Tab-separated table of C-alpha atoms and ligand atoms in Angstrom:
chain	number	residue	atom	x	y	z
A	1	MET	CA	19.972	-74.154	150.798
A	2	ALA	CA	17.811	-76.658	148.782
A	3	HIS	CA	14.963	-74.259	149.159
A	4	SER	CA	16.931	-71.341	147.647
A	5	GLU	CA	18.206	-73.574	144.722
A	6	ALA	CA	14.625	-74.495	143.812
A	7	PHE	CA	13.725	-70.847	144.003
A	8	GLN	CA	16.605	-69.904	141.688
A	9	LYS	CA	15.578	-72.599	139.169
A	10	GLN	CA	12.026	-71.395	139.177
A	11	ARG	CA	13.163	-67.819	138.644
A	12	ARG	CA	15.298	-68.907	135.666
A	13	ARG	CA	12.343	-70.781	134.154
A	14	ILE	CA	10.081	-67.752	134.520
A	15	LEU	CA	12.740	-65.544	132.967
A	16	LEU	CA	13.234	-67.914	129.997
A	17	ALA	CA	9.474	-68.176	129.473
A	18	GLY	CA	9.311	-64.395	129.538
A	19	VAL	CA	12.092	-64.105	126.957
A	20	ALA	CA	10.444	-66.747	124.748
A	21	ALA	CA	7.061	-65.033	124.991
A	22	GLY	CA	8.691	-61.674	124.269
A	23	GLY	CA	10.519	-63.230	121.301
A	24	LEU	CA	7.280	-64.669	119.951
A	25	GLY	CA	5.614	-61.304	120.445
A	26	ILE	CA	8.359	-59.528	118.511
A	27	ALA	CA	8.329	-62.248	115.834
A	28	GLY	CA	4.558	-61.878	115.517
A	29	TRP	CA	5.012	-58.171	115.197
A	30	LEU	CA	7.760	-58.548	112.550
A	31	LYS	CA	5.994	-61.278	110.595
A	32	PRO	CA	4.890	-59.899	107.211
A	33	GLU	CA	1.203	-59.881	106.400
A	34	ALA	CA	-0.233	-61.219	103.181
A	35	ASP	CA	-1.098	-58.490	100.677
A	36	HIS	CA	-3.958	-59.656	98.477
A	37	SER	CA	-4.934	-56.267	97.156
A	38	GLY	CA	-3.750	-56.745	93.554
A	39	HIS	CA	-2.988	-53.995	91.035
A	40	SER	CA	-4.411	-50.573	91.860
A	41	GLY	CA	-6.638	-48.902	89.267
A	42	TYR	CA	-3.542	-47.156	87.872
A	43	PHE	CA	-1.648	-50.389	87.216
A	44	GLN	CA	-4.772	-52.183	85.968
A	45	ASN	CA	-5.162	-49.440	83.366
A	46	LEU	CA	-1.490	-49.648	82.459
A	47	ASN	CA	-1.781	-53.428	82.115
A	48	VAL	CA	-4.719	-53.008	79.707
A	49	ALA	CA	-2.941	-50.240	77.761
A	50	LEU	CA	0.098	-52.502	77.247
A	51	LYS	CA	-2.149	-55.392	76.143
A	52	ASP	CA	-3.971	-53.087	73.716
A	53	ALA	CA	-0.640	-51.890	72.355
A	54	GLU	CA	0.342	-55.551	71.867
A	55	ILE	CA	3.531	-55.135	73.837
A	56	GLY	CA	4.412	-58.671	74.885
A	57	THR	CA	7.972	-58.162	76.082
A	58	PRO	CA	9.501	-56.369	79.065
A	59	VAL	CA	9.323	-52.622	78.510
A	60	MET	CA	10.203	-49.383	80.263
A	61	VAL	CA	7.082	-47.257	80.600
A	62	ILE	CA	7.211	-43.477	80.971
A	63	ASP	CA	4.101	-41.870	82.416
A	64	ARG	CA	3.627	-38.711	80.405
A	65	GLN	CA	1.530	-36.772	82.941
A	66	ARG	CA	3.855	-37.626	85.801
A	67	LEU	CA	6.876	-36.631	83.733
A	68	ASP	CA	5.155	-33.314	83.027
A	69	HIS	CA	4.343	-32.890	86.710
A	70	ASN	CA	8.017	-33.416	87.626
A	71	ILE	CA	9.138	-30.956	84.961
A	72	GLN	CA	6.738	-28.327	86.303
A	73	VAL	CA	7.947	-28.861	89.887
A	74	LEU	CA	11.560	-28.528	88.751
A	75	LYS	CA	10.798	-25.385	86.734
A	76	ARG	CA	8.977	-23.801	89.640
A	77	ARG	CA	11.734	-24.599	92.099
A	78	ILE	CA	14.631	-23.494	89.885
A	79	GLY	CA	12.716	-20.429	88.741
A	80	SER	CA	14.807	-17.791	87.019
A	81	GLU	CA	17.606	-17.910	89.586
A	82	PHE	CA	19.673	-20.536	87.773
A	83	GLY	CA	20.123	-22.045	84.369
A	84	TYR	CA	18.919	-25.645	84.104
A	85	ARG	CA	21.159	-28.336	82.591
A	86	ILE	CA	19.524	-31.646	81.627
A	87	VAL	CA	21.468	-34.761	82.633
A	88	VAL	CA	21.400	-36.925	79.524
A	89	LYS	CA	22.688	-40.164	81.052
A	90	SER	CA	19.622	-40.215	83.307
A	91	LEU	CA	17.161	-39.500	80.452
A	92	PRO	CA	18.904	-41.371	77.608
A	93	SER	CA	16.415	-40.985	74.768
A	94	LEU	CA	16.325	-38.244	72.126
A	95	PRO	CA	12.521	-37.770	72.113
A	96	LEU	CA	12.535	-37.736	75.928
A	97	LEU	CA	15.288	-35.105	75.920
A	98	GLN	CA	13.465	-33.071	73.293
A	99	GLN	CA	10.329	-33.216	75.411
A	100	VAL	CA	12.210	-31.947	78.481
A	101	MET	CA	14.028	-29.286	76.432
A	102	ALA	CA	10.760	-27.999	74.977
A	103	ALA	CA	8.984	-27.941	78.347
A	104	THR	CA	11.839	-26.240	80.218
A	105	GLY	CA	13.116	-24.027	77.413
A	106	SER	CA	16.654	-25.233	78.190
A	107	ARG	CA	19.201	-26.100	75.493
A	108	LYS	CA	21.797	-27.060	78.105
A	109	LEU	CA	22.724	-30.736	78.320
A	110	MET	CA	25.211	-32.639	80.453
A	111	LEU	CA	26.738	-35.712	78.817
A	112	PHE	CA	28.854	-38.585	80.107
A	113	HIS	CA	29.418	-40.867	77.109
A	114	GLN	CA	31.071	-40.183	73.754
A	115	PRO	CA	28.652	-42.241	71.606
A	116	PHE	CA	25.779	-40.254	73.143
A	117	LEU	CA	27.595	-37.016	72.250
A	118	THR	CA	27.857	-38.101	68.632
A	119	GLN	CA	24.104	-38.863	68.487
A	120	VAL	CA	23.005	-35.744	70.378
A	121	ALA	CA	25.239	-33.404	68.342
A	122	HIS	CA	23.719	-34.840	65.191
A	123	ALA	CA	20.071	-34.796	66.314
A	124	ILE	CA	20.021	-31.583	68.390
A	125	PRO	CA	22.404	-29.257	66.548
A	126	ASP	CA	21.586	-26.251	68.749
A	127	ALA	CA	22.409	-28.031	72.042
A	128	ASP	CA	24.791	-26.481	74.571
A	129	ILE	CA	26.796	-29.399	75.914
A	130	LEU	CA	28.937	-29.732	79.026
A	131	PHE	CA	30.610	-33.001	79.916
A	132	GLY	CA	29.920	-34.254	83.438
A	133	LYS	CA	32.966	-36.487	83.514
A	134	PRO	CA	36.387	-36.227	81.907
A	135	MET	CA	36.614	-38.200	78.666
A	136	PRO	CA	39.783	-40.035	77.679
A	137	VAL	CA	41.528	-38.102	74.889
A	138	ALA	CA	40.942	-41.093	72.588
A	139	ALA	CA	37.160	-40.710	73.084
A	140	ALA	CA	37.343	-36.993	72.261
A	141	ALA	CA	39.412	-37.788	69.150
A	142	ARG	CA	36.796	-40.325	68.131
A	143	PHE	CA	34.040	-37.702	68.415
A	144	TYR	CA	35.904	-35.313	66.091
A	145	ARG	CA	36.562	-38.121	63.587
A	146	ASP	CA	32.850	-39.050	63.488
A	147	HIS	CA	31.394	-35.551	63.627
A	148	THR	CA	30.601	-33.747	60.421
A	149	ALA	CA	28.783	-30.462	60.890
A	150	GLY	CA	26.668	-29.169	58.051
A	151	PRO	CA	26.211	-25.415	57.591
A	152	ARG	CA	23.735	-25.273	60.482
A	153	GLY	CA	25.167	-28.232	62.317
A	154	PHE	CA	26.588	-28.525	65.824
A	155	ARG	CA	29.772	-26.451	66.190
A	156	PRO	CA	31.880	-28.057	68.933
A	157	GLU	CA	34.200	-25.060	69.220
A	158	HIS	CA	31.219	-22.968	70.394
A	159	GLN	CA	28.731	-25.466	71.801
A	160	LEU	CA	30.812	-28.090	73.583
A	161	GLN	CA	32.764	-27.944	76.842
A	162	TRP	CA	35.047	-30.877	77.590
A	163	LEU	CA	35.592	-31.549	81.273
A	164	ILE	CA	39.217	-31.473	82.468
A	165	ASP	CA	40.169	-32.866	85.861
A	166	SER	CA	43.988	-32.751	85.826
A	167	GLU	CA	47.068	-31.187	84.240
A	168	PRO	CA	48.027	-34.325	82.235
A	169	ARG	CA	44.523	-34.472	80.725
A	170	LEU	CA	44.727	-30.783	79.879
A	171	ALA	CA	48.024	-31.371	78.052
A	172	GLY	CA	46.440	-34.316	76.203
A	173	TYR	CA	43.544	-32.164	74.994
A	174	GLU	CA	45.893	-29.354	73.952
A	175	GLN	CA	47.844	-31.852	71.869
A	176	LEU	CA	44.664	-33.199	70.264
A	177	ALA	CA	43.396	-29.683	69.557
A	178	GLU	CA	46.664	-28.753	67.908
A	179	GLN	CA	46.840	-31.963	65.876
A	180	ARG	CA	43.318	-31.417	64.582
A	181	GLN	CA	43.672	-27.625	64.355
A	182	GLN	CA	40.461	-27.620	66.333
A	183	PRO	CA	39.738	-24.951	68.958
A	184	MET	CA	38.213	-26.452	72.125
A	185	ARG	CA	36.463	-25.098	75.211
A	186	VAL	CA	37.492	-26.671	78.477
A	187	ASN	CA	35.619	-26.611	81.757
A	188	LEU	CA	37.560	-27.519	84.888
A	189	GLU	CA	36.210	-30.046	87.388
A	190	ILE	CA	36.656	-28.778	90.952
A	191	ASP	CA	36.413	-30.776	94.154
A	192	ILE	CA	33.919	-29.100	96.479
A	193	GLY	CA	33.705	-31.988	98.934
A	194	LEU	CA	32.607	-35.012	96.908
A	195	HIS	CA	36.252	-36.141	96.560
A	196	ARG	CA	35.684	-37.737	93.169
A	197	GLY	CA	38.769	-36.147	91.648
A	198	GLY	CA	39.144	-32.815	89.889
A	199	PHE	CA	41.228	-29.814	90.892
A	200	SER	CA	41.500	-29.549	94.649
A	201	ASP	CA	44.240	-26.970	95.319
A	202	PHE	CA	44.730	-23.424	94.110
A	203	GLU	CA	48.321	-23.853	92.978
A	204	THR	CA	47.529	-26.636	90.487
A	205	LEU	CA	44.394	-24.809	89.417
A	206	GLY	CA	46.388	-21.607	88.827
A	207	ARG	CA	48.940	-23.503	86.707
A	208	ALA	CA	46.155	-25.112	84.650
A	209	LEU	CA	44.495	-21.738	84.064
A	210	ARG	CA	47.772	-20.126	82.962
A	211	TYR	CA	48.390	-23.108	80.643
A	212	ILE	CA	44.967	-22.576	79.038
A	213	GLU	CA	45.637	-18.834	78.719
A	214	ARG	CA	48.891	-19.530	76.839
A	215	SER	CA	47.298	-22.105	74.529
A	216	SER	CA	46.271	-21.036	71.036
A	217	TRP	CA	43.655	-23.783	70.956
A	218	LEU	CA	42.021	-23.983	74.362
A	219	THR	CA	39.558	-21.582	76.030
A	220	PHE	CA	38.541	-21.699	79.682
A	221	SER	CA	34.743	-22.023	79.847
A	222	GLY	CA	34.015	-22.404	83.580
A	223	PHE	CA	33.815	-24.839	86.472
A	224	MET	CA	31.864	-27.985	87.250
A	225	GLY	CA	31.615	-28.822	90.970
A	226	TYR	CA	29.336	-31.729	91.795
A	227	GLU	CA	28.139	-32.247	95.359
A	228	ALA	CA	26.090	-35.448	95.627
A	229	HIS	CA	27.663	-35.920	99.071
A	230	LEU	CA	25.293	-33.288	100.502
A	231	MET	CA	22.617	-35.964	100.805
A	232	LYS	CA	24.947	-38.788	101.807
A	233	ALA	CA	27.673	-37.521	104.131
A	234	PRO	CA	26.949	-37.155	107.847
A	235	GLY	CA	25.724	-33.716	108.840
A	236	PRO	CA	22.823	-31.467	107.883
A	237	ALA	CA	22.544	-31.030	104.110
A	238	SER	CA	22.234	-27.246	104.413
A	239	TRP	CA	25.502	-27.052	106.369
A	240	LEU	CA	27.294	-29.296	103.856
A	241	ARG	CA	25.823	-27.193	101.043
A	242	ASP	CA	27.148	-23.972	102.580
A	243	ARG	CA	30.601	-25.508	102.997
A	244	ALA	CA	30.595	-26.794	99.400
A	245	MET	CA	29.541	-23.386	98.064
A	246	ALA	CA	32.131	-21.573	100.197
A	247	ARG	CA	34.777	-23.844	98.665
A	248	TYR	CA	33.340	-23.210	95.170
A	249	GLN	CA	33.621	-19.474	95.826
A	250	GLN	CA	37.294	-19.855	96.774
A	251	TYR	CA	38.072	-21.502	93.411
A	252	VAL	CA	36.200	-18.729	91.603
A	253	THR	CA	38.084	-16.013	93.513
A	254	ALA	CA	41.418	-17.772	92.896
A	255	ALA	CA	40.653	-18.079	89.169
A	256	GLU	CA	39.614	-14.424	88.915
A	257	GLN	CA	42.880	-13.411	90.574
A	258	THR	CA	44.934	-15.614	88.234
A	259	LEU	CA	43.135	-14.466	85.089
A	260	GLY	CA	42.630	-10.857	86.145
A	261	ARG	CA	38.998	-10.892	85.029
A	262	SER	CA	35.570	-11.897	86.269
A	263	LEU	CA	34.127	-15.360	85.623
A	264	ALA	CA	30.609	-13.925	85.327
A	265	GLY	CA	29.030	-15.293	82.168
A	266	LEU	CA	31.016	-18.532	82.229
A	267	THR	CA	29.422	-21.915	82.975
A	268	LEU	CA	29.539	-22.400	86.745
A	269	ASN	CA	27.751	-25.715	87.195
A	270	THR	CA	26.670	-27.598	90.282
A	271	GLY	CA	23.823	-29.700	91.614
A	272	GLY	CA	21.974	-32.852	90.761
A	273	SER	CA	18.444	-34.151	91.266
A	274	THR	CA	18.985	-34.973	94.930
A	275	THR	CA	20.310	-31.496	95.776
A	276	TYR	CA	18.829	-28.951	93.357
A	277	GLN	CA	16.012	-27.977	95.735
A	278	LEU	CA	18.567	-26.980	98.386
A	279	TYR	CA	19.467	-23.917	96.299
A	280	GLN	CA	16.009	-22.398	96.124
A	281	GLY	CA	16.265	-18.685	96.939
A	282	MET	CA	20.081	-18.753	96.902
A	283	GLY	CA	20.711	-17.501	93.378
A	284	THR	CA	22.674	-14.409	94.334
A	285	ARG	CA	24.403	-15.935	97.359
A	286	ILE	CA	26.279	-18.770	95.657
A	287	PRO	CA	28.850	-18.733	92.870
A	288	ALA	CA	27.188	-21.411	90.710
A	289	ASN	CA	24.855	-20.098	88.018
A	290	GLU	CA	23.319	-23.342	86.754
A	291	LEU	CA	21.944	-26.574	88.236
A	292	SER	CA	21.919	-30.021	86.668
A	293	ALA	CA	19.193	-32.640	87.128
A	294	GLY	CA	17.936	-35.660	85.228
A	295	SER	CA	16.818	-38.625	87.340
A	296	GLY	CA	14.365	-36.550	89.370
A	297	LEU	CA	12.181	-36.203	86.271
A	298	VAL	CA	11.530	-39.960	86.153
A	299	MET	CA	12.213	-40.848	89.805
A	300	PRO	CA	13.899	-44.229	90.095
A	301	THR	CA	13.730	-45.581	93.670
A	302	ASP	CA	17.219	-44.361	94.686
A	303	PHE	CA	15.711	-40.875	94.439
A	304	ASP	CA	12.917	-41.410	96.968
A	305	LEU	CA	14.363	-38.692	99.203
A	306	ARG	CA	12.905	-35.801	101.156
A	307	THR	CA	14.478	-33.316	98.709
A	308	LEU	CA	12.375	-34.851	95.930
A	309	ALA	CA	9.199	-35.463	97.949
A	310	ASP	CA	7.105	-33.401	95.508
A	311	HIS	CA	8.251	-35.446	92.481
A	312	GLN	CA	6.300	-38.529	91.347
A	313	PRO	CA	7.514	-41.930	90.114
A	314	ALA	CA	7.220	-41.733	86.326
A	315	ALA	CA	9.130	-44.795	85.099
A	316	PHE	CA	8.058	-48.424	85.499
A	317	ILE	CA	9.310	-51.689	84.110
A	318	ALA	CA	6.325	-53.711	82.904
A	319	THR	CA	6.831	-57.374	82.188
A	320	PRO	CA	4.453	-60.244	81.407
A	321	VAL	CA	3.923	-63.127	83.819
A	322	LEU	CA	4.850	-66.226	81.817
A	323	LYS	CA	3.895	-68.879	84.359
A	324	LEU	CA	1.842	-68.663	87.516
A	325	LEU	CA	2.299	-71.580	89.937
A	326	ASP	CA	0.233	-72.282	93.064
A	327	GLN	CA	3.265	-72.979	95.174
A	328	THR	CA	6.790	-71.857	95.705
A	329	ARG	CA	9.218	-74.718	95.261
A	330	ILE	CA	12.955	-74.546	95.761
A	331	PRO	CA	14.941	-77.211	93.869
A	332	GLY	CA	16.722	-79.680	96.130
A	333	ALA	CA	14.969	-78.397	99.247
A	334	PRO	CA	11.460	-79.848	99.417
A	335	GLY	CA	9.274	-77.922	101.797
A	336	LEU	CA	11.547	-74.890	101.953
A	337	GLY	CA	9.227	-72.799	99.770
A	338	GLN	CA	6.292	-73.660	102.080
A	339	LEU	CA	8.435	-72.762	105.066
A	340	GLN	CA	9.201	-69.393	103.502
A	341	ALA	CA	5.465	-68.889	102.930
A	342	LEU	CA	4.714	-69.892	106.534
A	343	TRP	CA	6.797	-66.957	107.692
A	344	ASN	CA	5.902	-64.584	104.849
A	345	PRO	CA	2.587	-65.443	103.137
A	346	ASN	CA	3.643	-63.271	100.192
A	347	HIS	CA	5.867	-66.223	99.212
A	348	ALA	CA	2.877	-68.591	98.813
A	349	ARG	CA	2.730	-68.575	95.002
A	350	THR	CA	5.204	-68.086	92.183
A	351	ALA	CA	5.199	-65.972	89.065
A	352	PHE	CA	7.966	-66.589	86.556
A	353	ILE	CA	8.304	-63.355	84.627
A	354	TYR	CA	9.709	-62.492	81.213
A	355	GLY	CA	13.277	-61.356	82.002
A	356	GLY	CA	14.438	-60.103	85.350
A	357	HIS	CA	17.497	-59.397	87.457
A	358	TRP	CA	17.228	-55.701	86.624
A	359	GLN	CA	18.310	-52.994	89.018
A	360	ALA	CA	14.693	-52.603	90.070
A	361	ARG	CA	12.186	-53.246	92.865
A	362	PRO	CA	8.781	-54.897	92.415
A	363	VAL	CA	5.939	-52.427	93.066
A	364	SER	CA	2.751	-53.969	91.753
A	365	PRO	CA	0.847	-56.001	92.699
A	366	PRO	CA	1.749	-54.918	96.235
A	367	GLY	CA	3.423	-57.683	98.204
A	368	LEU	CA	5.194	-58.991	95.083
A	369	THR	CA	8.609	-60.057	96.226
A	370	GLY	CA	11.809	-61.691	94.973
A	371	ASN	CA	13.056	-64.996	96.339
A	372	ALA	CA	16.613	-64.711	97.609
A	373	ILE	CA	16.924	-68.488	98.113
A	374	TYR	CA	15.802	-69.404	94.582
A	375	GLY	CA	18.116	-66.697	93.267
A	376	PRO	CA	17.937	-64.230	90.384
A	377	SER	CA	17.558	-64.863	86.657
A	378	SER	CA	17.830	-62.495	83.703
A	379	ASN	CA	15.843	-64.949	81.604
A	380	GLN	CA	12.820	-65.928	83.756
A	381	ALA	CA	13.019	-64.523	87.243
A	382	MET	CA	10.993	-65.948	90.110
A	383	LEU	CA	8.740	-63.526	91.964
A	384	ASN	CA	6.411	-64.598	94.758
A	385	LEU	CA	2.966	-63.408	95.742
A	386	ALA	CA	0.216	-64.166	98.217
A	387	ARG	CA	-2.484	-66.722	97.603
A	388	LYS	CA	-5.477	-64.588	96.646
A	389	VAL	CA	-3.795	-61.858	94.611
A	390	PRO	CA	-5.881	-61.434	91.441
A	391	LEU	CA	-3.299	-62.016	88.699
A	392	SER	CA	-3.192	-64.321	85.665
A	393	ALA	CA	-0.457	-65.563	83.376
A	394	GLY	CA	-0.212	-62.947	80.590
A	395	ASP	CA	-0.864	-60.053	82.962
A	396	ARG	CA	1.984	-57.728	83.657
A	397	VAL	CA	3.760	-57.065	86.907
A	398	PHE	CA	5.472	-53.747	87.511
A	399	LEU	CA	8.825	-52.783	88.976
A	400	ARG	CA	10.492	-49.458	89.545
A	401	PRO	CA	14.093	-49.106	88.394
A	402	THR	CA	16.503	-48.157	91.193
A	403	GLN	CA	18.295	-45.851	88.732
A	404	SER	CA	17.490	-44.718	85.217
A	405	GLU	CA	20.893	-44.336	83.626
A	406	SER	CA	21.749	-47.887	82.611
A	407	VAL	CA	18.371	-49.525	83.217
A	408	PHE	CA	16.576	-47.388	80.602
A	409	LEU	CA	18.871	-48.801	77.923
A	410	GLN	CA	17.880	-52.441	78.502
A	411	PHE	CA	14.384	-52.583	76.970
A	412	GLY	CA	14.460	-51.040	73.520
A	413	ASP	CA	12.047	-48.171	72.861
A	414	LEU	CA	10.416	-46.540	75.888
A	415	ALA	CA	6.619	-46.897	75.977
A	416	VAL	CA	4.921	-43.568	76.681
A	417	PHE	CA	1.755	-44.015	78.739
A	418	ASP	CA	-0.927	-41.354	78.697
A	419	ALA	CA	-2.869	-42.112	81.874
A	420	THR	CA	-5.717	-39.767	80.925
A	421	LEU	CA	-6.333	-41.637	77.675
A	422	GLY	CA	-5.338	-44.970	79.206
A	423	GLN	CA	-3.148	-45.631	76.172
A	424	ILE	CA	0.417	-46.146	75.085
A	425	THR	CA	0.652	-43.183	72.759
A	426	GLU	CA	4.277	-43.216	71.599
A	427	ARG	CA	7.446	-45.256	71.517
A	428	TRP	CA	10.663	-43.321	72.141
A	429	PRO	CA	13.923	-44.962	71.036
A	430	VAL	CA	16.775	-44.861	73.540
A	431	LEU	CA	20.285	-43.719	72.724
A	432	HIS	CA	22.532	-46.532	71.528
A	433	GLU	CA	25.759	-47.400	73.214
A	434	GLY	CA	27.870	-46.925	70.105
B	1	PLP	C1	28.514	-34.241	87.368
B	1	PLP	C2	27.114	-34.641	87.670
B	1	PLP	N1	26.179	-33.682	87.750
B	1	PLP	C3	24.907	-33.986	88.012
B	1	PLP	C4	24.502	-35.294	88.196
B	1	PLP	C5	23.074	-35.530	88.569
B	1	PLP	O1	22.349	-36.413	87.766
B	1	PLP	P1	20.906	-36.823	88.274
B	1	PLP	O2	20.098	-35.600	88.392
B	1	PLP	O3	20.401	-37.747	87.229
B	1	PLP	O4	21.097	-37.500	89.600
B	1	PLP	C6	25.447	-36.320	88.134
B	1	PLP	C7	25.059	-37.707	88.364
B	1	PLP	O5	25.826	-38.631	88.381
B	1	PLP	C8	26.798	-35.985	87.876
B	1	PLP	O6	27.761	-36.924	87.830
């Protein structure tokens, strides 16, 4: 009996030692390594270009060659099968839009914000604009109050499609159109699986179409069916795509039956950066005749997906290091910073940067990392780095925005970097919020 108890104890000890050793092994395997490599040649050149341009504040940099590369990829992939509509919220700068319009030959824009509409209609009077979300009637009314078209100015009755998602909104627009004696084109939002609102049954859709037909002020201009769920919902993207397009086709067929005419020639919009490549070679097999994309041209980190693998990151936040400290110290917890660095040597030193707390991820120097315990700051954020990383106060660190749409608006004019010349060649103002 005593003999077997001793044996059991010994077995337990061996087992525990095994678990501990295994744990240490796994911990050793998980433990981050110090990255001392410092800025690559690309970021060193960008750092110098920003110094030469005397930009001493946080700035959003657009890499001109990479932007061009992304435009060429998009053009090649869309080919002549579809129209291309530029998503303005994701590229919110007039010179940036003009650049993309010139390079793609597209005048089609998708907007999501009334103050942007007012600016774009003024600056790009030949734009063809479709709204990507339904605007409150008050916002539409505000646009008409502000908009004055010269002889060759933007003509909303021909060049603008408001997006309508419901019967009450349709009635609201009809009332506004009548009040202002202003003809309006309306595009109907359809739900093809994203479940973000819009028309989702044929009966309501039929009623809305008949309402538009009876109206003296409204014209039906097409459908907008967005399908960002293809890359997010469970299931193969190609299967989800086929289901979404089959549903799109049903709305088109139902509308053609209601109206007694073909929808060919109307705006039948779908797609976004994450999905546009899924339609390559499908031009004649799907009802949509145009694809939207914006973010994929600048590639914030949320767009690092297999469907955009041939696009390149083209937007970076650059911000000066204000203070470089040899340690990481957490207030009220002496030694905690060192403990963090013991586990992850990329916490050994601290850079306090100009600004921070953006929707962004540090990218250069590699190993640069936030400190969750110290917490974020929009004024002077703490970033940590390994001991031997070559970096000085006054140098810049670089982050990639996770999205472009609101982050681009936080830095003033975009700084356009020509990597071949190694220079900041232009500053592009961003759209203002109104
Ligand atoms: C209606 C609609 N179309 C297209 C897009 C795609 O924009 P992006 O290409 O910038 O992802 C969006 C993004 O929110 C959208 O809401």
